[in-house]
Amino acid sequence: IYTNIDGMFSVSKQAIVADEHAQIITGGRDGILEVYSINSDSWQAEFILQDNPITDIIYINDTLWVAAGKGVAVFVWAGDQYRFVDYFINFPALIGHVNKLELYDSRIWMATDKGVLTAPADLSRFTINDPAQWRLIDKSSGLSVNEVDALERHNGKLYIGTSKGLFYTTKDFQVKAEDNWAKDESGEYRPIQNFYSTGSELYVASYSVIYEFTSDTTRVKFSGPAPVNELYVDHDQNFWLATSGKGIYQWPDKNIILKDGPYSNVDLSVLKAADGKIYACSGRPKLYSANGLFIKEDKWLNYIFIGVGWEKINNAVYFYQDRFENVWFGSWGGGLGVFRSNGEMEFFHNYTDPGRLYIRTPQSGEAISMDDYTVHQGYFTGIVGTPTYEVISAIKEDKRGKLWVANPWATDDRLLKVIPYKDNGFVDLDINHWEFFGSSDGIGGSKGDISALAFDDWGHVWIGTFSNGLYELDYNQTLSDHSDDVVTHYTISDNLYSNTIYALEVDRDGIVWIGTGAGLNSYDGIRIYKHVGDPEGLNGPLENRINNIVVDDFNNRWFATSGGLSILRAGRSPWENNAWIGFNTENSGLVDNQVFGLFVDNRTSQALIGTMQGISLYT
């Protein structure tokens, strides 16, 4: 397994091919073409196509044809590396993207969203930057739809795969339908994602099923574990499938090859517990994710909850470990859960379905009844119209050891629950001992859309919202008496970059750091300051969207941004030269610049960094 730690610039790969010089050429969503030399065990990167997603690569006679963005690029072997020749985008139709490439009858063929485009492949004789050199095959030529997903040469024909049938063309450019192609239960032709020709047989991938096709018969060869993105058949008639979510599947041995890791690369909240377990989830506020919880023990486990209401837990958005080593997780619609320090898992929600838990690894899975797990009901409230849709957006202990849980949009207006602990190291389950705050106390505005919590040394509570700015609650050390509470509301008119607050934290100097959707603010007790983003990461955060903030024991301030990871060093002013350091995919092993999850282990000084492409480790 190679990653950017091994010298790659990108791990978002969508295309790969081998040449005759002991090299592997790869490309992905970011448009970076990378070449791995087997002999020197090194990587080289070509950036000329950057930001044009690479979807396919063909190698023939020391020439690379690369489908990228809205066109096709050509590179030729120059003896020691590939040299860029041209990028062709002038076609008789305005295309949105290229799906596949094929060489047939001395021509380059492109499967696009507007049909099949073809031009002569001999660039020494033809200038294919001229749109007149290209021919378009689309619905007017006989295809069922314009979007073409697959191309393959076989037995003198060029096969064309679409979402509504199988077609072929020959050297005369005439299009004919293969009426013998497979149909579904409703009589519609099955969609085609990919082909592979061995020379004698043509295999077709439709969803997770592999068919063997001839003009006379179509028969099912076998079914894979998940939809097929790529298909390859080796000389021993082993089938290798690159699948969606199930790794590489090999048939007939039915082996699944998938590196141990979270079941999803999107890791938006990460936590390393005191016992060394790693927790991660890919849920996002206001969006639905069905990926569940990812937990690293000896290997990664994926917890998927099944049942009415239970499935909402799969959209977990937040992890927090309290001082008693209970690991709490909040979900968008599924209520609150906890892995207790005694090993028990318990839940706080109001749905009545008994539910099931499916714990899976890439190789196996086990379904478990929820009957043996404790469910506490009547503590949290759903949204208007759906009383069991309980949103938990933030969880944190205050300086006095009480657990604050944000339950935004709660119909009973108890938007903040303040929960004491008992001597057994778990929360007090007598709700009469809880305290509550809501919009009637001046918090959260009319929507009550709480997004983040922080506590300062004065006992004030800082409350961020998704659309109503920032609130400062001073309850005057009397939680149960709201008559002396003072609530201060801050918005863009008070110098906030945005009223959308994603993260809050208070550092060792008492500075409140405020991460918004449009920039980083800080508050020193007198005024709110703005900190301008810096693309180099040397004079400010790498990007203006601040997704997470962590302050470590040394008072280093860590910022998860949409452009990478930024650190404001301890003892440094944010306006001081060399106070900042930034890490992104270009200058470090960070797997992706979209950073959301962030956890700093104060015992080891390591950090877990959750991104849209997986978890990176800072050491």
XYZ file of N, CA and C in Angstrom, residues 270-280 294-300:
54
model
N -12.826 12.753 15.279
C -11.908 11.690 15.695
C -11.546 11.891 17.161
N -11.305 10.781 17.838
C -10.939 10.830 19.250
C -10.109 9.604 19.588
N -9.028 9.796 20.322
C -8.259 8.688 20.880
C -8.544 8.631 22.368
N -9.153 7.535 22.804
C -9.566 7.414 24.196
C -8.372 7.072 25.086
N -8.600 7.163 26.382
C -7.529 6.907 27.350
C -7.018 5.473 27.265
N -7.867 4.530 26.822
C -7.442 3.141 26.703
C -6.778 2.832 25.368
N -6.565 3.871 24.539
C -5.888 3.702 23.262
C -6.801 3.446 22.092
N -8.076 3.201 22.326
C -9.005 3.008 21.211
C -9.188 4.325 20.456
N -9.377 4.207 19.148
C -9.642 5.374 18.307
C -11.096 5.318 17.844
N -11.781 6.438 17.975
C -13.175 6.553 17.547
C -13.244 7.581 16.411
N -14.041 7.277 15.400
C -14.217 8.211 14.283
C -15.625 8.063 13.732
N -16.859 4.224 13.659
C -15.641 3.482 13.367
C -14.805 3.430 14.640
N -14.434 2.234 15.047
C -13.710 2.060 16.309
C -12.497 1.176 16.074
N -11.331 1.680 16.444
C -10.081 0.935 16.271
C -9.681 0.307 17.597
N -9.757 -1.020 17.648
C -9.237 -1.766 18.781
C -7.975 -2.466 18.277
N -8.006 -3.806 18.154
C -6.900 -4.478 17.465
C -6.979 -4.211 15.965
N -8.206 -4.067 15.469
C -8.453 -3.714 14.077
C -9.674 -2.810 14.043
N -9.936 -2.234 12.902
C -11.067 -1.314 12.777
C -12.380 -2.088 12.711
